[in-house]
Each structure stands twice: as C-alpha cells, then as structure tokens.
mmCIF file of C-alpha atoms in Angstrom:
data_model
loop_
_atom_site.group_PDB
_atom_site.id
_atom_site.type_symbol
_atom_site.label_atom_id
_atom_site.label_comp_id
_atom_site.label_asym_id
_atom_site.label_seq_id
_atom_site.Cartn_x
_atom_site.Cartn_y
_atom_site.Cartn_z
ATOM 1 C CA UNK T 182 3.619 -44.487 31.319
ATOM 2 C CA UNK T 183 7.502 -43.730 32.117
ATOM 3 C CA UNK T 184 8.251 -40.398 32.892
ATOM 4 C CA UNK T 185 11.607 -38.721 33.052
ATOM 5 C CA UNK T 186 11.612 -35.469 35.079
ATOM 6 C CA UNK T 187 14.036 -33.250 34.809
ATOM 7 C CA UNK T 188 15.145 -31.116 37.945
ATOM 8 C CA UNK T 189 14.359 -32.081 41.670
ATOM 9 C CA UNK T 190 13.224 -28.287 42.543
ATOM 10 C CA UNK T 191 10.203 -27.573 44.076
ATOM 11 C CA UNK T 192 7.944 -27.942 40.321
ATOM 12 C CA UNK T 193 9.822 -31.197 39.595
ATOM 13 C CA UNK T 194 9.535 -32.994 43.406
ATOM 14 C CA UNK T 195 5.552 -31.534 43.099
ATOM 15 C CA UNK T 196 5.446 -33.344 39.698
ATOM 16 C CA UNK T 197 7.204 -36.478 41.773
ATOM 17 C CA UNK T 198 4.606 -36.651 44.093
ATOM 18 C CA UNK T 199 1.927 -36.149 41.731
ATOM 19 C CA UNK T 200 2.919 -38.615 39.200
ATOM 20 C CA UNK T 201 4.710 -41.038 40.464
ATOM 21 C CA UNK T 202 0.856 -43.444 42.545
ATOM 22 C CA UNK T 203 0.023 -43.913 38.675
ATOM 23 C CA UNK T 204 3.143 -43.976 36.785
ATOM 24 C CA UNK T 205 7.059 -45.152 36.135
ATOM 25 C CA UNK T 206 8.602 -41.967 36.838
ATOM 26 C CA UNK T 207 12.507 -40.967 37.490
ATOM 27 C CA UNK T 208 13.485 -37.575 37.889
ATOM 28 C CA UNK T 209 17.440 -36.556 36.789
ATOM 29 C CA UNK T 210 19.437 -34.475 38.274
ATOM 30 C CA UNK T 211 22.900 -33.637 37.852
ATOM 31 C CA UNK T 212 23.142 -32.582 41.486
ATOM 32 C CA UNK T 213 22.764 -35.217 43.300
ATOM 33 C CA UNK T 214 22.698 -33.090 46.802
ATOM 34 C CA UNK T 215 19.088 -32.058 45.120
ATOM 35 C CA UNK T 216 17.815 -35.836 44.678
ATOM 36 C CA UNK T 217 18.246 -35.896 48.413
ATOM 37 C CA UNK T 218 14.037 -34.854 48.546
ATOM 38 C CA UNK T 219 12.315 -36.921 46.232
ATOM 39 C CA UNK T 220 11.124 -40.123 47.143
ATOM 40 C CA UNK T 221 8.894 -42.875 45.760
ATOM 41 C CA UNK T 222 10.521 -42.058 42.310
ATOM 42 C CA UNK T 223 13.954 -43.466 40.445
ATOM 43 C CA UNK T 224 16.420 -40.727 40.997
ATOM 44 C CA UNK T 225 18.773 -40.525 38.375
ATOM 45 C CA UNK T 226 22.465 -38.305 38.430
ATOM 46 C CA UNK T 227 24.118 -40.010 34.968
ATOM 47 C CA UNK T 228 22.876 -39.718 31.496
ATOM 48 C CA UNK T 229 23.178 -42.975 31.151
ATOM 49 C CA UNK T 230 20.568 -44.218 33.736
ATOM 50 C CA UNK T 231 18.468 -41.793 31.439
ATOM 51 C CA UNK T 232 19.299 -43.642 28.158
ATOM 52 C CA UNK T 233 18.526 -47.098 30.178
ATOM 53 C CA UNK T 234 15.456 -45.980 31.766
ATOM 54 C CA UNK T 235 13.838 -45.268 27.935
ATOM 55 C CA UNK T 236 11.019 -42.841 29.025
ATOM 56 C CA UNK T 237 7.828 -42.046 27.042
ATOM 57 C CA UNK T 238 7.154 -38.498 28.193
ATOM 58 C CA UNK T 239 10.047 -35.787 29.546
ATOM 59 C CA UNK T 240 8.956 -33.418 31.547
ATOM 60 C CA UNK T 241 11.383 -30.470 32.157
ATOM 61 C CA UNK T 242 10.770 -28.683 34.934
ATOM 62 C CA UNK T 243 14.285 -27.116 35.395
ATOM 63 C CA UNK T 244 14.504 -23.530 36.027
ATOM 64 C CA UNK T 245 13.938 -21.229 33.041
ATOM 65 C CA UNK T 246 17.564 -20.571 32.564
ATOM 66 C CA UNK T 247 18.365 -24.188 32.364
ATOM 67 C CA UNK T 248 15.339 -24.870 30.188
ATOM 68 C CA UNK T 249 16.640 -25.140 27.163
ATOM 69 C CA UNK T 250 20.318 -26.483 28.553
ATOM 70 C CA UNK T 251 18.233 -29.380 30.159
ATOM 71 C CA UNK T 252 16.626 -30.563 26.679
ATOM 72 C CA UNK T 253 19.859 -30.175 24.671
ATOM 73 C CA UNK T 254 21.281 -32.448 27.721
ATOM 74 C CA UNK T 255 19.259 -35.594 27.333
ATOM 75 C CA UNK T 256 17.970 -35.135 23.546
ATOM 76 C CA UNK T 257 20.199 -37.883 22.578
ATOM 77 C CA UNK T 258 19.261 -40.405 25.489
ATOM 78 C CA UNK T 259 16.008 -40.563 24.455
ATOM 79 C CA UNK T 260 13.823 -42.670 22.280
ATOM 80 C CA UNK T 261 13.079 -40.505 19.083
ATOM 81 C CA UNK T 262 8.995 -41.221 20.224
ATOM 82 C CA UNK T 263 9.749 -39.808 23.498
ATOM 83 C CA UNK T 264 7.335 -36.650 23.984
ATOM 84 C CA UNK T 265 9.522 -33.444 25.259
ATOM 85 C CA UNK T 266 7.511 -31.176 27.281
ATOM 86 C CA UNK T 267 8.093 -28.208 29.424
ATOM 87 C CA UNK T 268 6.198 -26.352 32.056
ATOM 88 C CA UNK T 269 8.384 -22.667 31.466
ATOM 89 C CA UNK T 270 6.928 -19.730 32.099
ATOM 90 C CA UNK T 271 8.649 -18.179 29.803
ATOM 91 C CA UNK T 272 9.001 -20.148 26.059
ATOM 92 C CA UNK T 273 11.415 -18.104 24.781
ATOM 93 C CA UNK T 274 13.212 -20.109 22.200
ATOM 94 C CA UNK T 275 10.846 -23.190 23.194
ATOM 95 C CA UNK T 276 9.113 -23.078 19.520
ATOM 96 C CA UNK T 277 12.181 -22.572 17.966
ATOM 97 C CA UNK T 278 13.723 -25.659 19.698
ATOM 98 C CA UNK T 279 10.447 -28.398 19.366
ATOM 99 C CA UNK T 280 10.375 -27.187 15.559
ATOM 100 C CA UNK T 281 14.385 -28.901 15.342
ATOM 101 C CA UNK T 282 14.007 -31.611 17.769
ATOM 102 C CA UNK T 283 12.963 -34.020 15.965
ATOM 103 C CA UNK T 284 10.317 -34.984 18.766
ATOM 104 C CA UNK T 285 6.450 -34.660 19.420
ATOM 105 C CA UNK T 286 6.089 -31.903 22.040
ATOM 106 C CA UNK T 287 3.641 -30.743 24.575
ATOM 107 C CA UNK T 288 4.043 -27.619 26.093
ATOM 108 C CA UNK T 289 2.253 -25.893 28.857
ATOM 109 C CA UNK T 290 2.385 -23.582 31.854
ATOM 110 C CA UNK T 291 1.035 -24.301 35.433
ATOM 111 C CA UNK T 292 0.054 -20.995 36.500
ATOM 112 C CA UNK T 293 0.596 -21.657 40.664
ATOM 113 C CA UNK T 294 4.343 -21.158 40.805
ATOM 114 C CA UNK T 295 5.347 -22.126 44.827
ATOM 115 C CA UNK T 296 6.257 -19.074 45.904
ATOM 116 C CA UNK T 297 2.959 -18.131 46.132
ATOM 117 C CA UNK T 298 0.121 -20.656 45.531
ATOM 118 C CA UNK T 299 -0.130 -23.997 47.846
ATOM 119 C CA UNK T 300 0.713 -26.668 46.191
ATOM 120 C CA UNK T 301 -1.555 -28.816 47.970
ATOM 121 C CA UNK T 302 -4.849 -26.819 47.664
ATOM 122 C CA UNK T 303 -5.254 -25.841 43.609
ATOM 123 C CA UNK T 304 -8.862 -25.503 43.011
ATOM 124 C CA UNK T 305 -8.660 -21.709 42.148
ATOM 125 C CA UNK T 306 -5.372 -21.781 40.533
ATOM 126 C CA UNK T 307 -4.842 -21.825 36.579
ATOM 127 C CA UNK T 308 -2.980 -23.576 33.621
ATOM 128 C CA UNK T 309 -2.132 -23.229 30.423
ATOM 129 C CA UNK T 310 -1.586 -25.650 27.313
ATOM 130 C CA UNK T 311 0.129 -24.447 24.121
ATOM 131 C CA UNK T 312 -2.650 -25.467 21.522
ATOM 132 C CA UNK T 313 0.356 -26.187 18.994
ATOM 133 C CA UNK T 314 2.124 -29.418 19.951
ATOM 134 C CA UNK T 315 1.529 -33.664 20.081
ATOM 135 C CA UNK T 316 -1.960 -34.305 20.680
ATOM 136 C CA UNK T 317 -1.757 -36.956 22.680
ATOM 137 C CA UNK T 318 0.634 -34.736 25.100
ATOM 138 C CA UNK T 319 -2.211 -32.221 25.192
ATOM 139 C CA UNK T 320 -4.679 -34.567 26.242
ATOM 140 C CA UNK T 321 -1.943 -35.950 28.927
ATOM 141 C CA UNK T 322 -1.388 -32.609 30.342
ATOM 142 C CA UNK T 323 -5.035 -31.129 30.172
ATOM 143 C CA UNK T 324 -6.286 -34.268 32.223
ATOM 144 C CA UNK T 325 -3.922 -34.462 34.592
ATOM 145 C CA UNK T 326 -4.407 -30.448 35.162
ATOM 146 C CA UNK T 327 -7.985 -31.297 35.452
ATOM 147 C CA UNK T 328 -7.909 -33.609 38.027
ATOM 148 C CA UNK T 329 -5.941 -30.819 39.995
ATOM 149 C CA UNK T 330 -8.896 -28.794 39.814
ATOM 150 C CA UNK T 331 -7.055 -26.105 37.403
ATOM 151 C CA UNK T 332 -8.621 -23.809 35.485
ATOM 152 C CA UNK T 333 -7.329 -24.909 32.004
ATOM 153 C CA UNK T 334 -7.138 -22.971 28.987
ATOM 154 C CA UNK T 335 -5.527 -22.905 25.243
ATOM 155 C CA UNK T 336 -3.292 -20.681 23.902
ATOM 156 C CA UNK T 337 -0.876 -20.908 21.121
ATOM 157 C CA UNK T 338 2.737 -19.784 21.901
ATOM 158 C CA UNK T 339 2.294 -16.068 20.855
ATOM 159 C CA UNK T 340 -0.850 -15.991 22.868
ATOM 160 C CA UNK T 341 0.386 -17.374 25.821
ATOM 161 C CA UNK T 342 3.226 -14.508 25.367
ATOM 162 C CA UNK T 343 0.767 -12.251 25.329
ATOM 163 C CA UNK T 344 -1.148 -13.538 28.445
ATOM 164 C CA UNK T 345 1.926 -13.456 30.579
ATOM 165 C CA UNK T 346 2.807 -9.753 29.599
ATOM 166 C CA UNK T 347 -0.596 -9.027 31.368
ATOM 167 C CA UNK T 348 -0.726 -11.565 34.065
ATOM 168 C CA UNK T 349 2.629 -11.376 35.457
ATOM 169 C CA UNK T 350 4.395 -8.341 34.017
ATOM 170 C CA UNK T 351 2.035 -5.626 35.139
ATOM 171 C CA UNK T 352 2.011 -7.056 38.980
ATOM 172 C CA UNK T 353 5.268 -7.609 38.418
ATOM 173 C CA UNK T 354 6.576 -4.462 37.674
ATOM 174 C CA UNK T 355 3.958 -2.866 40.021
ATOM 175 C CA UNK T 356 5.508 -4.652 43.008
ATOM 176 C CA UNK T 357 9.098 -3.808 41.724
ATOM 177 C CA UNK T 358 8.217 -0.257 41.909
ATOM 178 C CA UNK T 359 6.357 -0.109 45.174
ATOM 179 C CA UNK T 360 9.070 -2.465 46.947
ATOM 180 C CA UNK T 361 11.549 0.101 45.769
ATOM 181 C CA UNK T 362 10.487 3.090 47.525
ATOM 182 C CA UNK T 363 9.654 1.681 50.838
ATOM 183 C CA UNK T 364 11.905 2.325 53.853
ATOM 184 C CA UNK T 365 11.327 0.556 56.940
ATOM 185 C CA UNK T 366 8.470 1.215 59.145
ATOM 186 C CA UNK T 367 8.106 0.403 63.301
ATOM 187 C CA UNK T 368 3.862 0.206 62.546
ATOM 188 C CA UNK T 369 2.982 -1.188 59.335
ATOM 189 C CA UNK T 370 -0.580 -1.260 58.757
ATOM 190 C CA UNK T 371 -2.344 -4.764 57.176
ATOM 191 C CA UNK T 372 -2.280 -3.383 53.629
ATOM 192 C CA UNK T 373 1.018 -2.091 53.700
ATOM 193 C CA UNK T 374 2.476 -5.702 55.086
ATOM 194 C CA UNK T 375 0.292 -8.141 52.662
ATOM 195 C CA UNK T 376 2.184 -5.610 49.750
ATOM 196 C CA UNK T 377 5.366 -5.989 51.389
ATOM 197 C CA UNK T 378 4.707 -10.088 51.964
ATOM 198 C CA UNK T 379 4.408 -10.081 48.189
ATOM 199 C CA UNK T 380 7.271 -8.240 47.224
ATOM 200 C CA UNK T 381 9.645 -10.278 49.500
ATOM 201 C CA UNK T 382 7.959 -13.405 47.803
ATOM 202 C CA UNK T 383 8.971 -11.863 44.261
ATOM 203 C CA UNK T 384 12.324 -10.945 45.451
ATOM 204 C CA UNK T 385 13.115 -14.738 46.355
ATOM 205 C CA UNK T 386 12.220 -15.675 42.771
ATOM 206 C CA UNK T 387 15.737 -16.137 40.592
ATOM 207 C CA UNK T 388 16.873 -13.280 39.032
ATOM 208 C CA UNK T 389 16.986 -15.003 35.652
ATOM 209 C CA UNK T 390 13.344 -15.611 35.981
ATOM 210 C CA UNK T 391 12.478 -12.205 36.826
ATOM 211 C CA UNK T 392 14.025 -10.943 33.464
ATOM 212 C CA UNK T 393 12.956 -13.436 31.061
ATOM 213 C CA UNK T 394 9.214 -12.343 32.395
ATOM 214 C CA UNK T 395 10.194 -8.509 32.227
ATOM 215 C CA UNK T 396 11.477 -8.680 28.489
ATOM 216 C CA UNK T 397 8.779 -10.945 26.853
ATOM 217 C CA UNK T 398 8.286 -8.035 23.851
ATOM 218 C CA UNK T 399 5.159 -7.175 25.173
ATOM 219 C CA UNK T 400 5.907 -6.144 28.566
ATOM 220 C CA UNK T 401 6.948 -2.367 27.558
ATOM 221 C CA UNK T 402 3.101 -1.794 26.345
ATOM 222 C CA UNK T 403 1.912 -3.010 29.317
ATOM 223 C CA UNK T 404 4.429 -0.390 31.169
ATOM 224 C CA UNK T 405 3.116 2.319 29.002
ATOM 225 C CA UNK T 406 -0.580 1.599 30.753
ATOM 226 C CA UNK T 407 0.829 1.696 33.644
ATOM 227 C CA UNK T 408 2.837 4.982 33.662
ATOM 228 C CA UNK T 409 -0.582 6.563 32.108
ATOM 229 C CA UNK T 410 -2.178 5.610 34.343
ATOM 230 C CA UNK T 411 -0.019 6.879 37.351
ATOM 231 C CA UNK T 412 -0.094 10.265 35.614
ATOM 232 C CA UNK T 413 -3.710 10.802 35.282
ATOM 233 C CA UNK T 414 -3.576 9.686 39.382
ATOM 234 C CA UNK T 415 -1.158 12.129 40.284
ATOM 235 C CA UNK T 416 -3.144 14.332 38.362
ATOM 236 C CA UNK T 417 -6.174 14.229 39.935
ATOM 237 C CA UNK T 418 -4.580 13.939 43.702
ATOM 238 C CA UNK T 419 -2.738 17.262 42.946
ATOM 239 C CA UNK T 420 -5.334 19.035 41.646
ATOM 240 C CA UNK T 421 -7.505 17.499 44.789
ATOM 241 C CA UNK T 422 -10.026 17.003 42.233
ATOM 242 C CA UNK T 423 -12.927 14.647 44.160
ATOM 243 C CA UNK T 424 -15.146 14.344 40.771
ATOM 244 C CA UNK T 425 -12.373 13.179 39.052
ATOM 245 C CA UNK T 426 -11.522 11.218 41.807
ATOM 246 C CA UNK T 427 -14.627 9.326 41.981
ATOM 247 C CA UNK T 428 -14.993 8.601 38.497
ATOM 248 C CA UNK T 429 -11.738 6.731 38.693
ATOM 249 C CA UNK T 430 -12.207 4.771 41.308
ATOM 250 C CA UNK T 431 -15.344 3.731 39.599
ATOM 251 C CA UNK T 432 -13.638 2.763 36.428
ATOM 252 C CA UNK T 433 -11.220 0.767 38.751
ATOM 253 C CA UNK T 434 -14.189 -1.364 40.683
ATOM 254 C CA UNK T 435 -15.395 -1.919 37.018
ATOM 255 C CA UNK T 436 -12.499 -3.503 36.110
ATOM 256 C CA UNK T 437 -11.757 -5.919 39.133
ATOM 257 C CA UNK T 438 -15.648 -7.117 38.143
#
C-alpha cells in the first residue's frame, strides 16, 4: 500500500519505521529541517511531490493543533479514494471534517504517546479505533495495532470523548495540581520524585495539547469527583478520624482492583 504521512515528529518517524519494511510510504513535511530524521521512507517538503506520489492511505500524525490544518493542506492532492486517517488525541472537529471531506476515513488513537511509553516495548500499552469510519481502514489500523501487541478497543467518537475525560483528564489535572504546589526540596524521597518525573514529562507536552485534553466537555465532571473527593480527605485528616480513614483507603484499593 502507499502511505502518505504527515509530520516527521516523534508519532510520524515511529509510524516511518513501522510502516515503511511492508509498505510505499512518504512522510511530508513542510519543514524540511524536520525530514532531517526519517529514513528508509520518501520525504516529501512540496505539495506537489504529494499529488505525484498518489497515496492510498494518509495518515496524519501532526500535532493536534495542526490536525485539522494538515488535512485541509493536502485534501486536494489526493486521489478522492485516498483513506484520511488521524491518530489525535483529541477529535475535536475530526467528525465534523470526515462528514465534508468527501473521503473514506479511519480514525483512531494510539494510547502510548512518547513522552511516556517506549516506543519500542508496547505489549501493555493501549489503542483505540473510532467504530464509525471506512471499514477497510478499521481493519488496517486494528491489525497493524495488533501486531504491536496493543490492547485494542472500539469506541465511537463520543465514546472515545468520554474515555479520554477519564483516562487523561483526571491524571492530568491531578499532576497539574500537585506540580503546582511543590517547591524545591534538597531530599526528595522515591515517591515524591517518580510524581515529580511525571509532572516534568506533562510539562514538556505542547501547550495546545494540554488544553484541547483539559476542555473535552467532559473534563469539568471529572473535576467535580475530584474536588469531592479531596474534601471528604481533608475531612477525615482534620478530624484525625482513623475509622473513617480506613474505610477510605479500602474503597481506594477496591478501585485500583
């Protein structure tokens, strides 16, 4: 199959390298500094090597502030068969865009972003693939996520909203607020550093990214848990109220079961 790839970052040079033993693939970028680190692949910079190239499957893995910017870029240099996909985090405006296209889509969301996970060992990591979409893009993308070892479930876009909300707004927002309290200490102990590696690894995430995450519409429920649940804490530790106290650190072993 040829695949275009759009954006040489760190998703789209993993996508390189995973892609290109079996396939055609070219990745475009209109940086060419960034083109610098991808190898084995065609490495476009014009919109016209795009058009020439005539790819059967775009995948955009350009930041999430570009996302849409990216599609809107090379719509027109592609065959109307050509299947758009993304790999966003954060769809918003993706459904709105595949409805208009005029192209089959397949979207989805590899769940191991690099900041954290290693891209080289994925066996405990998750995706997800939007249920609505080309079903021949599904199949593409839930094979090749398989073969990664992923974790791979369905979700349609508004579920998928919903998932991240949990999965990455609560620690997300958890590590915001811890990270911004601390004050520097000369002897950190182990649990306070692996919180503090974390937050320094969110912190070197883009801005943009951070706040598309933080305002999917159901992040602000999700805050509401959490700020009830810091109440009833602070509850219980100043009434120094050990009953209480165990019974909620029972409910919270329960719920890391």
């Amino acid at each position: 199959m040829k695949i275009l790839i759009l954006g040489a970052g760190k998703m789209g040079t993993f996508f390189c390298d995973l892609l290109s033993p079996h396939h055609s693939v070219a990745v475009y970028d209109p940086n060419p500094d960034s083109l610098r680190f991808t190898y084995g692949v065609e490495r476009f910079s014009s919109l016209d090597d795009v058009a020439a190239f005539q790819p059967e499957l775009v995948i955009n893995a350009a930041t999430v502030k570009y996302t849409l910017k990216a599609f809107r870029e090379v719509l027109s240099h592609v065959p109307e068969s050509c299947i758009l996909s993304d790999i966003a985090s954060v769809k918003n405006g993706l459904p709105e865009f595949y409805a208009s296209c005029g192209h089959p889509y397949a979207s989805s969301h590899p769940m191991f972003g690099p900041t954290f996970a290693s891209l080289s060992n994925l066996a405990n990591e998750n995706a997800i693939i939007i249920s609505e979409g080309d079903h021949l893009g599904r199949i593409f993308f839930k094979d090749l996520y398989s073969r990664l070892g992923l974790n791979v479930v369905e979700y349609t876009f508004e579920q998928h909203d919903a998932t991240i909300a949990y999965s990455l707004s609560i620690p997300f927002a958890s590590t915001l607020v811890f990270a911004s309290i601390m004050r520097h200490q000369d002897a950190p102990g182990t649990t306070f550093k692996r919180h503090m590696a974390i937050a320094h690894g969110l912190m070197g995430e883009d801005d943009y990214l951070l706040s598309e995450i933080l305002f999917n519409p159901n992040t602000p429920e999700q805050l509401e848990r959490i700020q009830q649940q810091l109440s009833r804490l602070r509850r219980i530790v100043s009434d120094r109220d050990s009953a209480a106290m165990h019974r909620y650190l029972a409910e919270v072993r329960d719920n890391l079961r």
